[in-house]
PDB file of C-alpha atoms and ligand atoms in Angstrom:
ATOM      1  CA  MET A  24      -0.066  -0.008   0.027  1.00 92.00           C
ATOM      2  CA  ARG A  25       1.378   3.497  -0.990  1.00 97.00           C
ATOM      3  CA  VAL A  26       2.053   6.128   1.499  1.00 98.00           C
ATOM      4  CA  ARG A  27      -1.022   8.516   1.758  1.00 98.00           C
ATOM      5  CA  ILE A  28      -1.139  12.202   1.696  1.00 98.00           C
ATOM      6  CA  SER A  29      -2.641  12.352   5.183  1.00 98.00           C
ATOM      7  CA  GLN A  30       0.404  10.597   6.619  1.00 98.00           C
ATOM      8  CA  LEU A  31       2.590  13.555   5.711  1.00 98.00           C
ATOM      9  CA  LYS A  32       0.447  15.765   7.917  1.00 97.00           C
ATOM     10  CA  ASP A  33       0.504  13.089  10.690  1.00 98.00           C
ATOM     11  CA  ARG A  34       4.278  13.140  10.569  1.00 98.00           C
ATOM     12  CA  LYS A  35       4.379  16.874  10.788  1.00 98.00           C
ATOM     13  CA  GLN A  36       2.222  16.646  14.025  1.00 97.00           C
ATOM     14  CA  ARG A  37       4.538  13.788  15.399  1.00 98.00           C
ATOM     15  CA  ARG A  38       7.585  15.947  14.403  1.00 97.00           C
ATOM     16  CA  GLU A  39       8.836  13.013  12.251  1.00 98.00           C
ATOM     17  CA  LYS A  40      10.717  14.424   9.308  1.00 97.00           C
ATOM     18  CA  PHE A  41      10.401  12.799   5.886  1.00 97.00           C
ATOM     19  CA  ALA A  42      12.423  12.699   2.750  1.00 98.00           C
ATOM     20  CA  MET A  43      11.406  13.340  -0.843  1.00 98.00           C
ATOM     21  CA  LEU A  44      13.507  12.751  -3.937  1.00 98.00           C
ATOM     22  CA  THR A  45      12.894  13.333  -7.511  1.00 98.00           C
ATOM     23  CA  ALA A  46      12.469  10.236  -9.719  1.00 98.00           C
ATOM     24  CA  TYR A  47      12.059  10.087 -13.528  1.00 98.00           C
ATOM     25  CA  ASP A  48      12.044   6.503 -14.400  1.00 98.00           C
ATOM     26  CA  ALA A  49      11.146   3.053 -13.076  1.00 98.00           C
ATOM     27  CA  THR A  50      14.637   1.843 -12.228  1.00 98.00           C
ATOM     28  CA  ILE A  51      15.659   4.807 -10.149  1.00 98.00           C
ATOM     29  CA  GLY A  52      12.214   5.026  -8.558  1.00 98.00           C
ATOM     30  CA  ARG A  53      12.497   1.295  -7.452  1.00 98.00           C
ATOM     31  CA  LEU A  54      15.955   1.886  -5.987  1.00 98.00           C
ATOM     32  CA  LEU A  55      14.945   5.133  -4.136  1.00 98.00           C
ATOM     33  CA  GLU A  56      11.829   3.349  -2.751  1.00 98.00           C
ATOM     34  CA  ARG A  57      13.972   0.515  -1.657  1.00 98.00           C
ATOM     35  CA  ALA A  58      16.180   2.976   0.260  1.00 98.00           C
ATOM     36  CA  GLY A  59      13.073   4.016   2.154  1.00 97.00           C
ATOM     37  CA  VAL A  60      12.206   7.217   0.401  1.00 98.00           C
ATOM     38  CA  ASP A  61       8.525   7.863   1.172  1.00 94.00           C
ATOM     39  CA  VAL A  62       7.716  10.546  -1.404  1.00 98.00           C
ATOM     40  CA  LEU A  63       8.867  10.681  -5.097  1.00 98.00           C
ATOM     41  CA  LEU A  64       8.401  13.729  -7.061  1.00 99.00           C
ATOM     42  CA  VAL A  65       8.420  13.426 -10.849  1.00 99.00           C
ATOM     43  CA  GLY A  66       9.822  16.851 -11.175  1.00 98.00           C
ATOM     44  CA  ASP A  67       9.833  18.940 -14.156  1.00 98.00           C
ATOM     45  CA  SER A  68      13.514  19.103 -13.354  1.00 98.00           C
ATOM     46  CA  VAL A  69      13.515  16.067 -15.743  1.00 98.00           C
ATOM     47  CA  ALA A  70      14.191  18.775 -18.351  1.00 98.00           C
ATOM     48  CA  THR A  71      17.597  19.777 -16.905  1.00 97.00           C
ATOM     49  CA  ALA A  72      18.447  16.608 -14.997  1.00 97.00           C
ATOM     50  CA  VAL A  73      17.748  14.120 -17.740  1.00 97.00           C
ATOM     51  CA  LEU A  74      16.721  15.575 -21.062  1.00 98.00           C
ATOM     52  CA  GLY A  75      19.531  18.059 -21.505  1.00 97.00           C
ATOM     53  CA  TYR A  76      17.471  21.322 -21.540  1.00 98.00           C
ATOM     54  CA  GLU A  77      18.792  24.643 -19.998  1.00 96.00           C
ATOM     55  CA  THR A  78      15.605  25.275 -18.038  1.00 97.00           C
ATOM     56  CA  THR A  79      12.421  23.442 -17.022  1.00 98.00           C
ATOM     57  CA  LEU A  80      10.320  25.507 -19.428  1.00 98.00           C
ATOM     58  CA  PRO A  81      10.272  23.226 -22.463  1.00 98.00           C
ATOM     59  CA  VAL A  82       8.800  20.084 -20.685  1.00 98.00           C
ATOM     60  CA  THR A  83       5.363  19.140 -21.974  1.00 98.00           C
ATOM     61  CA  LEU A  84       2.469  17.483 -20.342  1.00 98.00           C
ATOM     62  CA  GLU A  85       3.057  14.318 -22.489  1.00 98.00           C
ATOM     63  CA  VAL A  86       6.683  14.169 -21.248  1.00 98.00           C
ATOM     64  CA  MET A  87       5.632  14.391 -17.683  1.00 98.00           C
ATOM     65  CA  ILE A  88       2.881  11.746 -18.017  1.00 99.00           C
ATOM     66  CA  HIS A  89       5.504   9.473 -19.680  1.00 98.00           C
ATOM     67  CA  HIS A  90       7.904   9.746 -16.837  1.00 99.00           C
ATOM     68  CA  THR A  91       5.202   9.700 -14.180  1.00 99.00           C
ATOM     69  CA  ALA A  92       3.886   6.399 -15.591  1.00 99.00           C
ATOM     70  CA  ALA A  93       7.367   4.947 -15.635  1.00 99.00           C
ATOM     71  CA  VAL A  94       7.989   5.883 -11.900  1.00 99.00           C
ATOM     72  CA  MET A  95       4.667   4.385 -11.033  1.00 98.00           C
ATOM     73  CA  ARG A  96       5.458   1.025 -12.854  1.00 98.00           C
ATOM     74  CA  GLY A  97       8.758   0.906 -10.833  1.00 98.00           C
ATOM     75  CA  THR A  98       7.282   1.583  -7.356  1.00 98.00           C
ATOM     76  CA  GLU A  99       4.863  -0.031  -4.969  1.00 98.00           C
ATOM     77  CA  ARG A 100       4.881   1.999  -1.758  1.00 98.00           C
ATOM     78  CA  ALA A 101       6.036   5.543  -2.473  1.00 98.00           C
ATOM     79  CA  LEU A 102       3.624   8.416  -2.734  1.00 98.00           C
ATOM     80  CA  VAL A 103       4.248   9.742  -6.271  1.00 98.00           C
ATOM     81  CA  ILE A 104       3.625  13.462  -7.084  1.00 99.00           C
ATOM     82  CA  ALA A 105       3.958  14.975 -10.585  1.00 99.00           C
ATOM     83  CA  ASP A 106       4.855  18.413 -11.412  1.00 98.00           C
ATOM     84  CA  MET A 107       2.624  20.374 -13.631  1.00 98.00           C
ATOM     85  CA  PRO A 108       4.794  21.701 -16.495  1.00 98.00           C
ATOM     86  CA  PHE A 109       4.913  25.444 -17.401  1.00 98.00           C
ATOM     87  CA  LEU A 110       1.746  26.730 -18.997  1.00 98.00           C
ATOM     88  CA  THR A 111      -0.311  23.664 -18.239  1.00 98.00           C
ATOM     89  CA  TYR A 112      -1.987  25.365 -15.133  1.00 98.00           C
ATOM     90  CA  GLN A 113      -1.537  29.160 -15.443  1.00 97.00           C
ATOM     91  CA  VAL A 114      -3.925  29.838 -18.246  1.00 97.00           C
ATOM     92  CA  SER A 115      -7.199  28.887 -16.506  1.00 97.00           C
ATOM     93  CA  PRO A 116      -8.421  26.717 -13.697  1.00 98.00           C
ATOM     94  CA  SER A 117     -10.416  24.559 -16.099  1.00 98.00           C
ATOM     95  CA  GLU A 118      -7.420  23.859 -18.262  1.00 98.00           C
ATOM     96  CA  ALA A 119      -5.420  23.090 -15.138  1.00 98.00           C
ATOM     97  CA  VAL A 120      -8.023  20.545 -14.124  1.00 98.00           C
ATOM     98  CA  ARG A 121      -7.904  18.805 -17.531  1.00 98.00           C
ATOM     99  CA  ASN A 122      -4.229  18.671 -17.371  1.00 98.00           C
ATOM    100  CA  ALA A 123      -3.830  17.768 -13.775  1.00 98.00           C
ATOM    101  CA  GLY A 124      -6.382  15.034 -14.371  1.00 98.00           C
ATOM    102  CA  ARG A 125      -4.272  13.524 -17.060  1.00 98.00           C
ATOM    103  CA  LEU A 126      -1.257  13.257 -14.741  1.00 99.00           C
ATOM    104  CA  LEU A 127      -3.501  11.262 -12.391  1.00 98.00           C
ATOM    105  CA  LYS A 128      -5.489   9.202 -14.953  1.00 98.00           C
ATOM    106  CA  ASP A 129      -2.707   8.422 -17.467  1.00 98.00           C
ATOM    107  CA  GLY A 130       0.407   8.916 -15.352  1.00 98.00           C
ATOM    108  CA  GLY A 131      -0.886   7.455 -12.128  1.00 98.00           C
ATOM    109  CA  ALA A 132       0.276  10.161  -9.849  1.00 98.00           C
ATOM    110  CA  ALA A 133      -1.527  10.712  -6.498  1.00 98.00           C
ATOM    111  CA  ALA A 134      -1.102  14.456  -6.587  1.00 99.00           C
ATOM    112  CA  VAL A 135       0.350  17.363  -8.551  1.00 99.00           C
ATOM    113  CA  LYS A 136       2.674  20.170  -7.732  1.00 99.00           C
ATOM    114  CA  ILE A 137       2.360  23.797  -9.048  1.00 98.00           C
ATOM    115  CA  GLU A 138       4.780  26.809  -8.593  1.00 98.00           C
ATOM    116  CA  GLY A 139       3.676  30.192  -7.378  1.00 98.00           C
ATOM    117  CA  GLY A 140       1.745  31.959  -4.642  1.00 98.00           C
ATOM    118  CA  ARG A 141      -1.380  34.113  -4.781  1.00 98.00           C
ATOM    119  CA  SER A 142      -1.338  34.002  -8.612  1.00 97.00           C
ATOM    120  CA  VAL A 143      -2.201  30.247  -8.576  1.00 98.00           C
ATOM    121  CA  THR A 144      -4.443  29.953  -5.439  1.00 98.00           C
ATOM    122  CA  ASP A 145      -7.560  29.917  -7.698  1.00 98.00           C
ATOM    123  CA  VAL A 146      -6.109  27.033  -9.558  1.00 98.00           C
ATOM    124  CA  ALA A 147      -5.153  25.208  -6.526  1.00 98.00           C
ATOM    125  CA  ARG A 148      -8.652  25.658  -5.034  1.00 98.00           C
ATOM    126  CA  ARG A 149     -10.346  24.356  -8.096  1.00 98.00           C
ATOM    127  CA  LEU A 150      -7.938  21.318  -8.370  1.00 98.00           C
ATOM    128  CA  VAL A 151      -8.606  20.481  -4.736  1.00 98.00           C
ATOM    129  CA  ASP A 152     -12.382  20.990  -5.211  1.00 98.00           C
ATOM    130  CA  VAL A 153     -12.460  18.280  -7.908  1.00 98.00           C
ATOM    131  CA  GLY A 154     -10.351  15.820  -5.900  1.00 98.00           C
ATOM    132  CA  ILE A 155      -6.888  16.398  -7.125  1.00 98.00           C
ATOM    133  CA  PRO A 156      -4.411  17.013  -4.201  1.00 98.00           C
ATOM    134  CA  VAL A 157      -1.995  19.878  -4.716  1.00 99.00           C
ATOM    135  CA  MET A 158       1.461  20.490  -3.447  1.00 99.00           C
ATOM    136  CA  GLY A 159       2.543  24.227  -3.553  1.00 98.00           C
ATOM    137  CA  HIS A 160       6.030  25.497  -4.353  1.00 98.00           C
ATOM    138  CA  LEU A 161       7.385  28.859  -3.247  1.00 98.00           C
ATOM    139  CA  GLY A 162      10.736  30.711  -3.058  1.00 98.00           C
ATOM    140  CA  VAL A 163      12.806  30.023  -6.169  1.00 97.00           C
ATOM    141  CA  LEU A 164      10.419  29.145  -8.906  1.00 98.00           C
ATOM    142  CA  PRO A 165      12.319  27.541 -11.799  1.00 97.00           C
ATOM    143  CA  GLN A 166       9.417  28.015 -14.178  1.00 98.00           C
ATOM    144  CA  SER A 167       9.764  31.785 -13.542  1.00 96.00           C
ATOM    145  CA  VAL A 168      13.543  31.793 -14.243  1.00 95.00           C
ATOM    146  CA  ASN A 169      13.144  34.691 -16.665  1.00 94.00           C
ATOM    147  CA  GLN A 170      10.854  36.750 -14.392  1.00 92.00           C
ATOM    148  CA  GLN A 171      13.036  36.069 -11.356  1.00 92.00           C
ATOM    149  CA  SER A 172      16.279  36.639 -13.310  1.00 88.00           C
ATOM    150  CA  GLY A 173      17.850  33.359 -12.358  1.00 92.00           C
ATOM    151  CA  TYR A 174      17.941  31.095  -9.343  1.00 93.00           C
ATOM    152  CA  ARG A 175      19.155  33.490  -6.600  1.00 93.00           C
ATOM    153  CA  GLN A 176      17.801  32.903  -3.054  1.00 96.00           C
ATOM    154  CA  ARG A 177      14.376  34.549  -2.402  1.00 96.00           C
ATOM    155  CA  GLY A 178      13.004  36.086   0.754  1.00 97.00           C
ATOM    156  CA  GLY A 179      16.254  37.535   1.970  1.00 96.00           C
ATOM    157  CA  ASP A 180      14.818  40.996   2.520  1.00 96.00           C
ATOM    158  CA  ALA A 181      11.772  41.919   4.604  1.00 97.00           C
ATOM    159  CA  ARG A 182       9.532  42.701   1.633  1.00 97.00           C
ATOM    160  CA  GLU A 183      10.229  39.485  -0.168  1.00 97.00           C
ATOM    161  CA  ALA A 184       9.916  37.428   3.081  1.00 98.00           C
ATOM    162  CA  ASP A 185       6.460  39.144   3.704  1.00 98.00           C
ATOM    163  CA  LEU A 186       5.337  38.168   0.181  1.00 98.00           C
ATOM    164  CA  ILE A 187       6.411  34.594   0.663  1.00 98.00           C
ATOM    165  CA  PHE A 188       4.694  34.369   4.019  1.00 98.00           C
ATOM    166  CA  THR A 189       1.448  35.810   2.636  1.00 98.00           C
ATOM    167  CA  ASP A 190       1.641  33.477  -0.320  1.00 98.00           C
ATOM    168  CA  ALA A 191       2.167  30.465   1.930  1.00 98.00           C
ATOM    169  CA  LEU A 192      -0.893  31.302   3.961  1.00 98.00           C
ATOM    170  CA  ALA A 193      -3.024  31.884   0.852  1.00 98.00           C
ATOM    171  CA  LEU A 194      -1.849  28.463  -0.568  1.00 98.00           C
ATOM    172  CA  GLN A 195      -2.709  26.670   2.671  1.00 98.00           C
ATOM    173  CA  ASP A 196      -6.170  28.420   2.668  1.00 98.00           C
ATOM    174  CA  ALA A 197      -6.568  27.259  -0.989  1.00 98.00           C
ATOM    175  CA  GLY A 198      -6.194  23.661   0.249  1.00 98.00           C
ATOM    176  CA  VAL A 199      -2.594  22.552  -0.600  1.00 98.00           C
ATOM    177  CA  PHE A 200      -1.436  19.617   1.365  1.00 98.00           C
ATOM    178  CA  ALA A 201       2.232  20.484   1.378  1.00 98.00           C
ATOM    179  CA  LEU A 202       4.600  23.180   0.457  1.00 98.00           C
ATOM    180  CA  VAL A 203       7.952  23.060  -1.218  1.00 98.00           C
ATOM    181  CA  LEU A 204      10.184  25.888  -0.009  1.00 98.00           C
ATOM    182  CA  GLU A 205      13.140  26.344  -2.484  1.00 98.00           C
ATOM    183  CA  ALA A 206      16.217  28.468  -1.723  1.00 97.00           C
ATOM    184  CA  ILE A 207      14.822  30.758   1.081  1.00 98.00           C
ATOM    185  CA  PRO A 208      16.522  31.726   4.285  1.00 98.00           C
ATOM    186  CA  ALA A 209      16.524  29.071   7.042  1.00 98.00           C
ATOM    187  CA  ASP A 210      14.983  31.456   9.525  1.00 98.00           C
ATOM    188  CA  LEU A 211      11.964  32.177   7.123  1.00 98.00           C
ATOM    189  CA  ALA A 212      11.504  28.526   6.405  1.00 98.00           C
ATOM    190  CA  ALA A 213      11.515  27.792  10.195  1.00 98.00           C
ATOM    191  CA  LYS A 214       8.976  30.426  10.860  1.00 98.00           C
ATOM    192  CA  LEU A 215       6.688  29.164   8.022  1.00 98.00           C
ATOM    193  CA  THR A 216       7.105  25.590   9.254  1.00 98.00           C
ATOM    194  CA  ALA A 217       5.924  26.636  12.748  1.00 98.00           C
ATOM    195  CA  GLU A 218       3.096  28.801  11.482  1.00 98.00           C
ATOM    196  CA  LEU A 219       1.635  26.449   8.805  1.00 98.00           C
ATOM    197  CA  ALA A 220      -0.566  23.353   9.648  1.00 98.00           C
ATOM    198  CA  VAL A 221       0.619  21.662   6.339  1.00 98.00           C
ATOM    199  CA  PRO A 222       4.098  20.230   6.101  1.00 98.00           C
ATOM    200  CA  THR A 223       6.891  22.212   4.507  1.00 98.00           C
ATOM    201  CA  ILE A 224       9.525  20.505   2.338  1.00 98.00           C
ATOM    202  CA  GLY A 225      12.737  22.389   2.021  1.00 98.00           C
ATOM    203  CA  ILE A 226      15.434  22.455  -0.715  1.00 98.00           C
ATOM    204  CA  GLY A 227      18.064  24.957   0.269  1.00 97.00           C
ATOM    205  CA  ALA A 228      15.806  26.329   2.975  1.00 98.00           C
ATOM    206  CA  GLY A 229      17.589  25.123   6.140  1.00 98.00           C
ATOM    207  CA  PRO A 230      17.176  22.227   8.462  1.00 98.00           C
ATOM    208  CA  ASP A 231      13.877  23.073  10.181  1.00 98.00           C
ATOM    209  CA  CYS A 232      11.419  22.148   7.460  1.00 98.00           C
ATOM    210  CA  ASP A 233       9.067  19.150   8.073  1.00 98.00           C
ATOM    211  CA  GLY A 234      10.751  17.319   5.081  1.00 98.00           C
ATOM    212  CA  GLN A 235      13.731  17.786   2.724  1.00 98.00           C
ATOM    213  CA  VAL A 236      13.827  17.178  -0.928  1.00 98.00           C
ATOM    214  CA  LEU A 237      16.732  16.905  -3.462  1.00 98.00           C
ATOM    215  CA  VAL A 238      17.034  16.364  -7.111  1.00 98.00           C
ATOM    216  CA  SER A 239      18.126  12.727  -7.348  1.00 98.00           C
ATOM    217  CA  SER A 240      20.828  13.406  -9.943  1.00 97.00           C
ATOM    218  CA  ASP A 241      22.439  15.914  -7.635  1.00 97.00           C
ATOM    219  CA  LEU A 242      22.264  13.448  -4.751  1.00 98.00           C
ATOM    220  CA  LEU A 243      23.836  10.727  -6.914  1.00 98.00           C
ATOM    221  CA  GLY A 244      26.526  12.928  -8.502  1.00 97.00           C
ATOM    222  CA  LEU A 245      25.420  12.549 -12.006  1.00 97.00           C
ATOM    223  CA  HIS A 246      26.294  16.096 -13.086  1.00 95.00           C
ATOM    224  CA  ASP A 247      29.467  18.185 -12.801  1.00 92.00           C
ATOM    225  CA  ARG A 248      27.704  21.191 -11.303  1.00 89.00           C
ATOM    226  CA  ILE A 249      25.059  21.163  -8.602  1.00 92.00           C
ATOM    227  CA  PRO A 250      23.230  24.057  -6.804  1.00 91.00           C
ATOM    228  CA  PRO A 251      25.248  25.387  -3.935  1.00 90.00           C
ATOM    229  CA  PHE A 252      22.722  24.103  -1.320  1.00 89.00           C
ATOM    230  CA  ALA A 253      22.478  20.571  -2.789  1.00 94.00           C
ATOM    231  CA  ARG A 254      24.692  17.673  -1.409  1.00 93.00           C
ATOM    232  CA  ARG A 255      26.272  14.902  -3.425  1.00 97.00           C
ATOM    233  CA  TYR A 256      25.799  11.595  -1.507  1.00 97.00           C
ATOM    234  CA  ALA A 257      27.549   9.600  -4.249  1.00 97.00           C
ATOM    235  CA  ASN A 258      29.649  10.054  -7.295  1.00 97.00           C
ATOM    236  CA  LEU A 259      27.831   7.981  -9.974  1.00 98.00           C
ATOM    237  CA  SER A 260      29.353   9.847 -12.860  1.00 97.00           C
ATOM    238  CA  GLU A 261      32.681   8.414 -11.879  1.00 97.00           C
ATOM    239  CA  VAL A 262      31.272   4.984 -11.393  1.00 98.00           C
ATOM    240  CA  ILE A 263      29.552   5.077 -14.724  1.00 98.00           C
ATOM    241  CA  VAL A 264      32.576   6.473 -16.646  1.00 98.00           C
ATOM    242  CA  ASN A 265      34.841   3.872 -15.089  1.00 98.00           C
ATOM    243  CA  ALA A 266      32.539   1.035 -15.971  1.00 98.00           C
ATOM    244  CA  ALA A 267      32.073   2.253 -19.482  1.00 98.00           C
ATOM    245  CA  ARG A 268      35.837   2.792 -19.852  1.00 98.00           C
ATOM    246  CA  ALA A 269      36.559  -0.768 -18.700  1.00 97.00           C
ATOM    247  CA  PHE A 270      34.180  -2.179 -21.120  1.00 96.00           C
ATOM    248  CA  VAL A 271      35.652  -0.157 -23.989  1.00 97.00           C
ATOM    249  CA  GLU A 272      39.129  -1.383 -22.985  1.00 97.00           C
ATOM    250  CA  ASP A 273      37.904  -4.942 -22.638  1.00 96.00           C
ATOM    251  CA  VAL A 274      36.305  -4.779 -26.194  1.00 96.00           C
ATOM    252  CA  ARG A 275      39.429  -3.153 -27.672  1.00 96.00           C
ATOM    253  CA  GLU A 276      41.739  -5.624 -26.306  1.00 94.00           C
ATOM    254  CA  ALA A 277      39.240  -8.498 -26.728  1.00 82.00           C
ATOM    255  CA  SER A 278      40.759  -9.842 -23.463  1.00 59.00           C
ATOM    256  CA  SER A 279      37.761 -10.492 -21.298  1.00 52.00           C
ATOM    257  CA  SER A 280      34.886 -12.915 -21.777  1.00 57.00           C
ATOM    258  CA  ARG A 281      32.796 -10.309 -19.933  1.00 55.00           C
ATOM    259  CA  ALA A 282      32.919  -8.093 -22.973  1.00 53.00           C
ATOM    260  CA  ARG A 283      31.604 -10.874 -25.266  1.00 55.00           C
ATOM    261  CA  THR A 284      28.047 -10.565 -26.355  1.00 57.00           C
ATOM    262  CA  ASP A 285      27.583 -13.959 -27.952  1.00 56.00           C
TER     263      ASP A 285
HETATM  264  O1  KIV B   2      11.216  19.846 -10.392  1.00 70.22           O
HETATM  265  C1  KIV B   2      11.911  19.622  -9.273  1.00 70.22           C
HETATM  266  O2  KIV B   2      12.810  18.878  -9.142  1.00 70.22           O
HETATM  267  C2  KIV B   2      11.429  20.402  -8.101  1.00 70.22           C
HETATM  268  C3  KIV B   2      12.158  20.326  -6.885  1.00 70.22           C
HETATM  269  C4  KIV B   2      13.353  21.200  -6.994  1.00 70.22           C
HETATM  270  C5  KIV B   2      11.350  20.450  -5.631  1.00 70.22           C
HETATM  271  O3  KIV B   2      10.430  21.088  -8.191  1.00 70.22           O
END
């Protein structure tokens, strides 16, 4: 049986922290679940982490459905949440319902995540009204990279901190079940975590959030560069390069039976 959305709130009340990681395919989803990860986010970061794009903006609904369905096939227990891609929810609440519905119906996700504050509360409310659980996302908003002029920390001055605080309360009021806080000061995240009834999940937002999330390719060390707040827990690029190099050498020298394919 999969982890349920209500269990995240129970954990907040019991002050039990939880871990969320991004997953984009069945194999990694299965391994992350085996490691005890409770919540898997099929992030639109698939664009930059896997598909070679510069930003998350080009990702389409079809791509997100494709990756979400793969993660669902590879897992049995994790709560799987799918990101709604740029422009699939901002145009109108009814379009958002249709698109979010496909992430649940065709992708199999249990919930969706949307970026933004008061500009998306009408969308969040409508989705929740029709039975689609919504996770919010404040702070750095990768889909607004052009508007925010990059990925610098948000909420560092009193005005921005106030805006984020008001947005968080508005999202909670609209019915979101949890809130990702990306790259905001630790003291602001701690204050939000204490104030909100719904769990906060931090990424570059200090240690006091109810949960923490990382992009799995950063955690696994698949890229040369990672955000300053991310932590590499493994260096899989080295493992992969060494394995492939060993294979290439075996083939070239025809010296190992392991390299034979017949
Ligand atoms: O798409 C993503 O990976 C995310 C995380 C940074 C939370 O939204």
